[in-house]
Amino acid sequence: MRKGKVIAVAGKGGTGKTAIAALLIRSIIEASNDDVCILAVDADADSNLPDALGISYDKSVGDIREELLDAKQHDVTLDVRSKFEGKIAEIIEETDYFDLLVMGRPEGPGCYCPVNHILRLTIDTLAKNYDYVVIDCEAGLEHLSRRTTTDVDTMIVVLDTTLKSIKTALRLKKIADEIDVDVRRMFVIANKIPDGYEGTIKEEARGYGIEVDGIIPFDPQIVDYDTRGKPVMDLPDDSVSVTAMKRITSQIINAQAL
Ligand SMILES: Nc1ncnc2c1ncn2[C@@H]1O[C@H](COP(=O)(O)OP(=O)(O)OP(=O)(O)O)[C@@H](O)[C@H]1O
Ligand SMILES: [Mg+2]
């Protein structure tokens, strides 16, 4: 059985969670010479991770949840739980290097609590088939408080040069402490940092009790790739964000091995 380390990427909207999740997956694959099994989970209702990874998907968990709740209305004897698990296995997109599961929209009519619970258990079970599960979280904090997230080994909290993102990081830290999700380690990344601004951002964050663990510079190539609709995953090896993420990934992996 595999260890199934879970790494969740959280933070304020637009700070770069999706780009970082994609670059993290790429760095883990490169660091392990392709000898690794990764499940990428897009937990954002907006579902941008497939584009950042350069793959397409057919159905989201939200889609099958709708289908099953619909079917349940016509057949009350339907065993939603066992059907759900089977369907999730069907909608996982497989590539040579990693698999992808897209959550899609959580909202809709009907009570979702039991289904969310099943979903969490399913991810816990799925994690055992992989070395790493990398979750691109949605921007808000609902995800955590709704308790749809599985326990995480490392929660990457992304902030940028905005004070709002530092405050969101602080709130995330508090929520993770308060709720019933087991977060073993937090790793704070300051992203899109202009040259020469590293000290300032660290100092500002420290003023709010946040220690920055890693910095990713502002990378015009990410902007260019995003503008042209090219997957961030395919950035050149020597781009500043790829180099920075490589360093950060080895820090995270080494810390997890402890
Ligand atoms: N290091 C970087 N340098 C320059 N631009 C970046 C960098 N990282 C991300 N960006 C840009 O910032 C924007 C937001 O990035 P991204 O979509 O990854 O953020 P997000 O936190 O996932 O957003 P959302 O909350 O909407 O899901 C994008 O336009 C992306 O191109
Ligand atoms: Mg995103």
mmCIF file of C-alpha atoms and ligand atoms in Angstrom:
data_model
loop_
_atom_site.group_PDB
_atom_site.id
_atom_site.type_symbol
_atom_site.label_atom_id
_atom_site.label_comp_id
_atom_site.label_asym_id
_atom_site.label_seq_id
_atom_site.Cartn_x
_atom_site.Cartn_y
_atom_site.Cartn_z
ATOM 1 C CA MET A 1 0.000 0.000 0.000
ATOM 2 C CA ARG A 2 1.216 3.491 -0.830
ATOM 3 C CA LYS A 3 1.634 6.326 1.620
ATOM 4 C CA GLY A 4 -0.730 8.671 -0.212
ATOM 5 C CA LYS A 5 0.641 12.013 0.955
ATOM 6 C CA VAL A 6 -1.992 14.684 0.524
ATOM 7 C CA ILE A 7 -0.893 18.203 -0.441
ATOM 8 C CA ALA A 8 -3.620 20.858 -0.627
ATOM 9 C CA VAL A 9 -3.026 24.245 -2.263
ATOM 10 C CA ALA A 10 -5.142 27.001 -0.695
ATOM 11 C CA GLY A 11 -5.193 30.797 -0.501
ATOM 12 C CA LYS A 12 -6.984 33.896 -1.659
ATOM 13 C CA GLY A 13 -8.491 34.012 -5.152
ATOM 14 C CA GLY A 14 -6.049 34.776 -7.937
ATOM 15 C CA THR A 15 -2.880 34.321 -5.877
ATOM 16 C CA GLY A 16 -1.686 31.508 -8.139
ATOM 17 C CA LYS A 17 -3.001 28.302 -6.505
ATOM 18 C CA THR A 18 -3.744 26.574 -9.792
ATOM 19 C CA ALA A 19 -0.412 27.525 -11.381
ATOM 20 C CA ILE A 20 1.395 26.328 -8.259
ATOM 21 C CA ALA A 21 -0.563 23.051 -8.112
ATOM 22 C CA ALA A 22 0.365 22.358 -11.758
ATOM 23 C CA LEU A 23 4.040 23.250 -11.248
ATOM 24 C CA LEU A 24 4.148 21.181 -8.054
ATOM 25 C CA ILE A 25 2.878 18.126 -9.937
ATOM 26 C CA ARG A 26 5.464 18.700 -12.634
ATOM 27 C CA SER A 27 8.283 19.090 -10.082
ATOM 28 C CA ILE A 28 7.296 15.945 -8.181
ATOM 29 C CA ILE A 29 7.288 13.955 -11.436
ATOM 30 C CA GLU A 30 10.718 15.330 -12.405
ATOM 31 C CA ALA A 31 12.184 14.837 -8.919
ATOM 32 C CA SER A 32 11.194 11.172 -8.946
ATOM 33 C CA ASN A 33 12.293 10.448 -12.537
ATOM 34 C CA ASP A 34 8.723 9.643 -13.568
ATOM 35 C CA ASP A 35 8.575 6.836 -10.998
ATOM 36 C CA VAL A 36 5.639 8.214 -9.041
ATOM 37 C CA CYS A 37 1.841 8.009 -8.998
ATOM 38 C CA ILE A 38 0.026 11.311 -8.533
ATOM 39 C CA LEU A 39 -3.674 12.072 -8.311
ATOM 40 C CA ALA A 40 -4.457 15.689 -9.158
ATOM 41 C CA VAL A 41 -7.759 16.836 -7.652
ATOM 42 C CA ASP A 42 -9.412 19.989 -8.949
ATOM 43 C CA ALA A 43 -11.550 21.024 -5.977
ATOM 44 C CA ASP A 44 -12.412 24.440 -7.397
ATOM 45 C CA ALA A 45 -15.913 24.781 -8.859
ATOM 46 C CA ASP A 46 -14.330 26.833 -11.657
ATOM 47 C CA SER A 47 -12.106 23.896 -12.626
ATOM 48 C CA ASN A 48 -8.990 25.540 -14.092
ATOM 49 C CA LEU A 49 -6.521 22.820 -13.189
ATOM 50 C CA PRO A 50 -7.172 20.660 -16.284
ATOM 51 C CA ASP A 51 -6.152 23.614 -18.512
ATOM 52 C CA ALA A 52 -3.058 24.315 -16.408
ATOM 53 C CA LEU A 53 -2.126 20.640 -16.760
ATOM 54 C CA GLY A 54 -2.997 20.560 -20.449
ATOM 55 C CA ILE A 55 -5.595 17.784 -20.296
ATOM 56 C CA SER A 56 -9.309 17.608 -20.857
ATOM 57 C CA TYR A 57 -11.935 15.791 -18.823
ATOM 58 C CA ASP A 58 -15.350 14.409 -19.462
ATOM 59 C CA LYS A 59 -17.331 14.486 -16.221
ATOM 60 C CA SER A 60 -16.895 15.980 -12.775
ATOM 61 C CA VAL A 61 -17.856 14.535 -9.403
ATOM 62 C CA GLY A 62 -20.610 17.193 -9.321
ATOM 63 C CA ASP A 63 -22.028 15.748 -12.552
ATOM 64 C CA ILE A 64 -22.260 12.216 -11.217
ATOM 65 C CA ARG A 65 -23.616 13.474 -7.906
ATOM 66 C CA GLU A 66 -26.453 15.180 -9.823
ATOM 67 C CA GLU A 67 -27.077 12.041 -11.861
ATOM 68 C CA LEU A 68 -27.220 9.827 -8.793
ATOM 69 C CA LEU A 69 -29.456 12.142 -6.780
ATOM 70 C CA ASP A 70 -31.733 12.279 -9.807
ATOM 71 C CA ALA A 71 -31.779 8.517 -10.105
ATOM 72 C CA LYS A 72 -32.468 8.207 -6.362
ATOM 73 C CA GLN A 73 -35.668 10.220 -6.782
ATOM 74 C CA HIS A 74 -36.950 7.605 -9.187
ATOM 75 C CA ASP A 75 -35.619 4.644 -7.277
ATOM 76 C CA VAL A 76 -35.455 5.084 -3.498
ATOM 77 C CA THR A 77 -33.779 1.703 -3.072
ATOM 78 C CA LEU A 78 -30.720 2.897 -5.041
ATOM 79 C CA ASP A 79 -27.505 2.391 -3.052
ATOM 80 C CA VAL A 80 -25.947 5.807 -3.740
ATOM 81 C CA ARG A 81 -22.773 5.036 -1.856
ATOM 82 C CA SER A 82 -21.658 1.980 -3.789
ATOM 83 C CA LYS A 83 -22.690 3.508 -7.119
ATOM 84 C CA PHE A 84 -20.825 6.710 -6.260
ATOM 85 C CA GLU A 85 -17.554 4.946 -5.584
ATOM 86 C CA GLY A 86 -17.767 3.021 -8.846
ATOM 87 C CA LYS A 87 -18.599 6.129 -10.857
ATOM 88 C CA ILE A 88 -15.716 8.092 -9.371
ATOM 89 C CA ALA A 89 -13.306 5.430 -10.554
ATOM 90 C CA GLU A 90 -14.853 5.807 -14.041
ATOM 91 C CA ILE A 91 -14.391 9.572 -14.289
ATOM 92 C CA ILE A 92 -10.728 9.708 -13.256
ATOM 93 C CA GLU A 93 -8.729 10.896 -16.279
ATOM 94 C CA GLU A 94 -5.504 8.964 -16.680
ATOM 95 C CA THR A 95 -2.312 10.214 -18.315
ATOM 96 C CA ASP A 96 1.151 8.676 -18.457
ATOM 97 C CA TYR A 97 2.325 10.780 -15.541
ATOM 98 C CA PHE A 98 -0.648 11.508 -13.331
ATOM 99 C CA ASP A 99 -4.414 11.039 -12.935
ATOM 100 C CA LEU A 100 -6.988 13.793 -12.578
ATOM 101 C CA LEU A 101 -10.278 14.015 -10.687
ATOM 102 C CA VAL A 102 -12.437 17.116 -11.163
ATOM 103 C CA MET A 103 -14.926 17.925 -8.397
ATOM 104 C CA GLY A 104 -17.093 20.475 -10.235
ATOM 105 C CA ARG A 105 -19.945 22.349 -8.595
ATOM 106 C CA PRO A 106 -20.892 21.351 -5.063
ATOM 107 C CA GLU A 107 -24.169 23.305 -4.953
ATOM 108 C CA GLY A 108 -27.577 22.202 -6.085
ATOM 109 C CA PRO A 109 -30.967 21.107 -4.801
ATOM 110 C CA GLY A 110 -31.246 18.386 -2.187
ATOM 111 C CA CYS A 111 -29.188 17.603 0.857
ATOM 112 C CA TYR A 112 -25.593 17.010 -0.001
ATOM 113 C CA CYS A 113 -24.108 16.367 3.405
ATOM 114 C CA PRO A 114 -24.132 12.561 3.234
ATOM 115 C CA VAL A 115 -22.770 12.672 -0.306
ATOM 116 C CA ASN A 116 -19.973 15.052 0.723
ATOM 117 C CA HIS A 117 -19.141 12.659 3.499
ATOM 118 C CA ILE A 118 -18.956 9.773 1.039
ATOM 119 C CA LEU A 119 -16.771 11.906 -1.220
ATOM 120 C CA ARG A 120 -14.306 12.582 1.573
ATOM 121 C CA LEU A 121 -14.109 8.914 2.436
ATOM 122 C CA THR A 122 -13.616 8.144 -1.239
ATOM 123 C CA ILE A 123 -10.635 10.501 -1.494
ATOM 124 C CA ASP A 124 -9.196 8.977 1.666
ATOM 125 C CA THR A 125 -9.514 5.567 0.020
ATOM 126 C CA LEU A 126 -8.205 6.763 -3.360
ATOM 127 C CA ALA A 127 -5.149 8.317 -1.696
ATOM 128 C CA LYS A 128 -3.918 4.832 -0.861
ATOM 129 C CA ASN A 129 -3.477 4.108 -4.587
ATOM 130 C CA TYR A 130 -1.142 7.063 -5.096
ATOM 131 C CA ASP A 131 2.131 8.413 -3.754
ATOM 132 C CA TYR A 132 0.734 11.946 -3.779
ATOM 133 C CA VAL A 133 -2.659 13.551 -3.979
ATOM 134 C CA VAL A 134 -2.388 17.227 -4.969
ATOM 135 C CA ILE A 135 -5.580 19.226 -4.365
ATOM 136 C CA ASP A 136 -6.162 22.604 -6.022
ATOM 137 C CA CYS A 137 -8.630 24.152 -3.563
ATOM 138 C CA GLU A 138 -11.268 26.746 -4.264
ATOM 139 C CA ALA A 139 -10.515 30.336 -3.242
ATOM 140 C CA GLY A 140 -12.930 30.651 -0.335
ATOM 141 C CA LEU A 141 -12.622 28.942 2.967
ATOM 142 C CA GLU A 142 -15.972 27.144 2.651
ATOM 143 C CA HIS A 143 -14.200 24.078 1.480
ATOM 144 C CA LEU A 144 -12.464 23.654 4.784
ATOM 145 C CA SER A 145 -15.420 24.552 6.939
ATOM 146 C CA ARG A 146 -17.794 22.396 4.891
ATOM 147 C CA ARG A 147 -15.497 19.578 5.832
ATOM 148 C CA THR A 148 -15.407 18.133 2.341
ATOM 149 C CA THR A 149 -11.643 18.090 2.451
ATOM 150 C CA THR A 150 -9.740 15.066 3.500
ATOM 151 C CA ASP A 151 -6.963 15.288 6.105
ATOM 152 C CA VAL A 152 -3.851 16.835 4.606
ATOM 153 C CA ASP A 153 -0.154 16.237 5.150
ATOM 154 C CA THR A 154 0.909 19.615 3.808
ATOM 155 C CA MET A 155 -1.311 22.602 3.228
ATOM 156 C CA ILE A 156 0.359 25.060 0.893
ATOM 157 C CA VAL A 157 -1.005 28.528 1.557
ATOM 158 C CA VAL A 158 -0.379 30.935 -1.302
ATOM 159 C CA LEU A 159 -0.186 34.670 -0.901
ATOM 160 C CA ASP A 160 0.868 37.435 -3.258
ATOM 161 C CA THR A 161 1.808 41.064 -2.732
ATOM 162 C CA THR A 162 -1.657 42.005 -1.440
ATOM 163 C CA LEU A 163 -2.468 42.508 2.212
ATOM 164 C CA LYS A 164 -5.780 40.733 1.616
ATOM 165 C CA SER A 165 -3.956 37.566 0.650
ATOM 166 C CA ILE A 166 -1.864 37.749 3.841
ATOM 167 C CA LYS A 167 -5.050 38.116 5.884
ATOM 168 C CA THR A 168 -6.644 35.163 4.080
ATOM 169 C CA ALA A 169 -3.542 33.101 4.881
ATOM 170 C CA LEU A 170 -3.962 34.017 8.522
ATOM 171 C CA ARG A 171 -7.643 33.035 8.492
ATOM 172 C CA LEU A 172 -6.816 29.741 6.800
ATOM 173 C CA LYS A 173 -4.280 29.019 9.502
ATOM 174 C CA LYS A 174 -6.875 29.700 12.207
ATOM 175 C CA ILE A 175 -9.591 27.646 10.514
ATOM 176 C CA ALA A 176 -7.223 24.721 10.034
ATOM 177 C CA ASP A 177 -6.484 24.853 13.761
ATOM 178 C CA GLU A 178 -10.136 25.088 14.747
ATOM 179 C CA ILE A 179 -11.885 22.548 12.561
ATOM 180 C CA ASP A 180 -11.693 18.862 12.496
ATOM 181 C CA VAL A 181 -9.360 18.573 9.456
ATOM 182 C CA ASP A 182 -5.977 17.212 10.389
ATOM 183 C CA VAL A 183 -3.375 19.490 8.759
ATOM 184 C CA ARG A 184 0.073 18.205 9.630
ATOM 185 C CA ARG A 185 2.118 21.005 8.145
ATOM 186 C CA MET A 186 1.577 24.398 6.566
ATOM 187 C CA PHE A 187 3.904 25.754 3.922
ATOM 188 C CA VAL A 188 3.477 29.394 2.967
ATOM 189 C CA ILE A 189 4.439 30.443 -0.564
ATOM 190 C CA ALA A 190 4.645 34.097 -1.569
ATOM 191 C CA ASN A 191 3.927 34.124 -5.315
ATOM 192 C CA LYS A 192 4.331 36.726 -8.098
ATOM 193 C CA ILE A 193 6.969 38.586 -6.107
ATOM 194 C CA PRO A 194 8.837 41.286 -8.075
ATOM 195 C CA ASP A 195 12.617 41.245 -7.970
ATOM 196 C CA GLY A 196 13.923 42.951 -4.828
ATOM 197 C CA TYR A 197 10.582 42.723 -3.022
ATOM 198 C CA GLU A 198 11.254 39.427 -1.215
ATOM 199 C CA GLY A 199 12.313 41.019 2.093
ATOM 200 C CA THR A 200 9.334 43.375 2.165
ATOM 201 C CA ILE A 201 6.761 40.636 1.643
ATOM 202 C CA LYS A 202 8.382 38.433 4.286
ATOM 203 C CA GLU A 203 8.382 41.296 6.753
ATOM 204 C CA GLU A 204 4.766 42.265 6.046
ATOM 205 C CA ALA A 205 3.603 38.665 6.446
ATOM 206 C CA ARG A 206 5.634 38.266 9.628
ATOM 207 C CA GLY A 207 3.820 41.288 11.052
ATOM 208 C CA TYR A 208 0.654 39.154 10.868
ATOM 209 C CA GLY A 209 2.307 36.093 12.347
ATOM 210 C CA ILE A 210 2.877 34.385 8.964
ATOM 211 C CA GLU A 211 6.325 33.004 8.145
ATOM 212 C CA VAL A 212 6.962 32.779 4.399
ATOM 213 C CA ASP A 213 8.625 29.433 3.600
ATOM 214 C CA GLY A 214 9.176 29.861 -0.117
ATOM 215 C CA ILE A 215 9.106 32.552 -2.792
ATOM 216 C CA ILE A 216 8.112 32.324 -6.454
ATOM 217 C CA PRO A 217 9.089 35.392 -8.479
ATOM 218 C CA PHE A 218 6.748 37.235 -10.809
ATOM 219 C CA ASP A 219 7.150 35.254 -14.009
ATOM 220 C CA PRO A 220 6.183 36.990 -17.291
ATOM 221 C CA GLN A 221 6.229 33.568 -18.958
ATOM 222 C CA ILE A 222 3.297 32.401 -16.809
ATOM 223 C CA VAL A 223 1.381 35.493 -17.902
ATOM 224 C CA ASP A 224 2.244 34.778 -21.521
ATOM 225 C CA TYR A 225 1.242 31.104 -21.280
ATOM 226 C CA ASP A 226 -2.041 31.994 -19.567
ATOM 227 C CA THR A 227 -2.829 34.653 -22.157
ATOM 228 C CA ARG A 228 -2.225 32.247 -25.009
ATOM 229 C CA GLY A 229 -4.068 29.380 -23.310
ATOM 230 C CA LYS A 230 -0.940 27.241 -23.087
ATOM 231 C CA PRO A 231 -0.659 24.853 -20.106
ATOM 232 C CA VAL A 232 1.511 26.235 -17.295
ATOM 233 C CA MET A 233 2.691 22.646 -16.891
ATOM 234 C CA ASP A 234 4.627 23.060 -20.189
ATOM 235 C CA LEU A 235 6.681 26.111 -19.192
ATOM 236 C CA PRO A 236 10.349 25.904 -20.198
ATOM 237 C CA ASP A 237 12.727 24.289 -17.685
ATOM 238 C CA ASP A 238 14.616 27.521 -17.148
ATOM 239 C CA SER A 239 11.630 29.757 -16.426
ATOM 240 C CA VAL A 240 11.924 31.453 -13.036
ATOM 241 C CA SER A 241 8.726 29.948 -11.629
ATOM 242 C CA VAL A 242 9.727 26.389 -12.602
ATOM 243 C CA THR A 243 13.165 26.813 -10.998
ATOM 244 C CA ALA A 244 11.661 28.261 -7.811
ATOM 245 C CA MET A 245 9.007 25.541 -7.615
ATOM 246 C CA LYS A 246 11.666 22.859 -8.003
ATOM 247 C CA ARG A 247 13.396 24.146 -4.873
ATOM 248 C CA ILE A 248 10.146 24.454 -2.949
ATOM 249 C CA THR A 249 9.036 20.943 -3.951
ATOM 250 C CA SER A 250 12.209 19.379 -2.576
ATOM 251 C CA GLN A 251 11.692 21.311 0.674
ATOM 252 C CA ILE A 252 8.118 19.990 0.943
ATOM 253 C CA ILE A 253 9.016 16.418 0.020
ATOM 254 C CA ASN A 254 11.965 16.334 2.418
ATOM 255 C CA ALA A 255 9.830 17.723 5.249
ATOM 256 C CA GLN A 256 7.168 15.096 4.559
ATOM 257 C CA ALA A 257 9.728 12.330 4.719
ATOM 258 C CA LEU A 258 10.554 13.299 8.313
HETATM 259 N N1 LIG B 1 4.516 33.568 -10.543
HETATM 260 C C1 LIG B 1 3.636 34.228 -11.316
HETATM 261 N N2 LIG B 1 4.050 35.292 -12.049
HETATM 262 C C2 LIG B 1 3.179 35.984 -12.822
HETATM 263 N N3 LIG B 1 1.888 35.703 -12.926
HETATM 264 C C3 LIG B 1 1.400 34.663 -12.234
HETATM 265 C C4 LIG B 1 2.243 33.873 -11.391
HETATM 266 N N4 LIG B 1 1.470 32.909 -10.821
HETATM 267 C C5 LIG B 1 0.237 33.084 -11.297
HETATM 268 N N5 LIG B 1 0.173 34.149 -12.122
HETATM 269 C C6 LIG B 1 -1.019 34.712 -12.805
HETATM 270 O O1 LIG B 1 -1.964 35.049 -11.805
HETATM 271 C C7 LIG B 1 -3.278 34.748 -12.229
HETATM 272 C C8 LIG B 1 -3.928 33.832 -11.220
HETATM 273 O O2 LIG B 1 -3.254 32.594 -11.229
HETATM 274 P P1 LIG B 1 -4.043 31.249 -10.876
HETATM 275 O O3 LIG B 1 -5.226 31.089 -11.762
HETATM 276 O O4 LIG B 1 -3.061 30.157 -10.802
HETATM 277 O O5 LIG B 1 -4.556 31.672 -9.414
HETATM 278 P P2 LIG B 1 -5.635 30.965 -8.503
HETATM 279 O O6 LIG B 1 -5.271 31.292 -7.110
HETATM 280 O O7 LIG B 1 -5.759 29.535 -8.867
HETATM 281 O O8 LIG B 1 -6.968 31.732 -8.933
HETATM 282 P P3 LIG B 1 -8.471 31.323 -8.577
HETATM 283 O O9 LIG B 1 -8.666 31.704 -7.140
HETATM 284 O O10 LIG B 1 -9.270 32.152 -9.525
HETATM 285 O O11 LIG B 1 -8.597 29.851 -8.800
HETATM 286 C C9 LIG B 1 -3.166 34.148 -13.603
HETATM 287 O O12 LIG B 1 -3.469 35.145 -14.548
HETATM 288 C C10 LIG B 1 -1.721 33.723 -13.723
HETATM 289 O O13 LIG B 1 -1.269 33.857 -15.015
HETATM 290 MG MG MG B 2 -7.427 28.392 -9.459
#
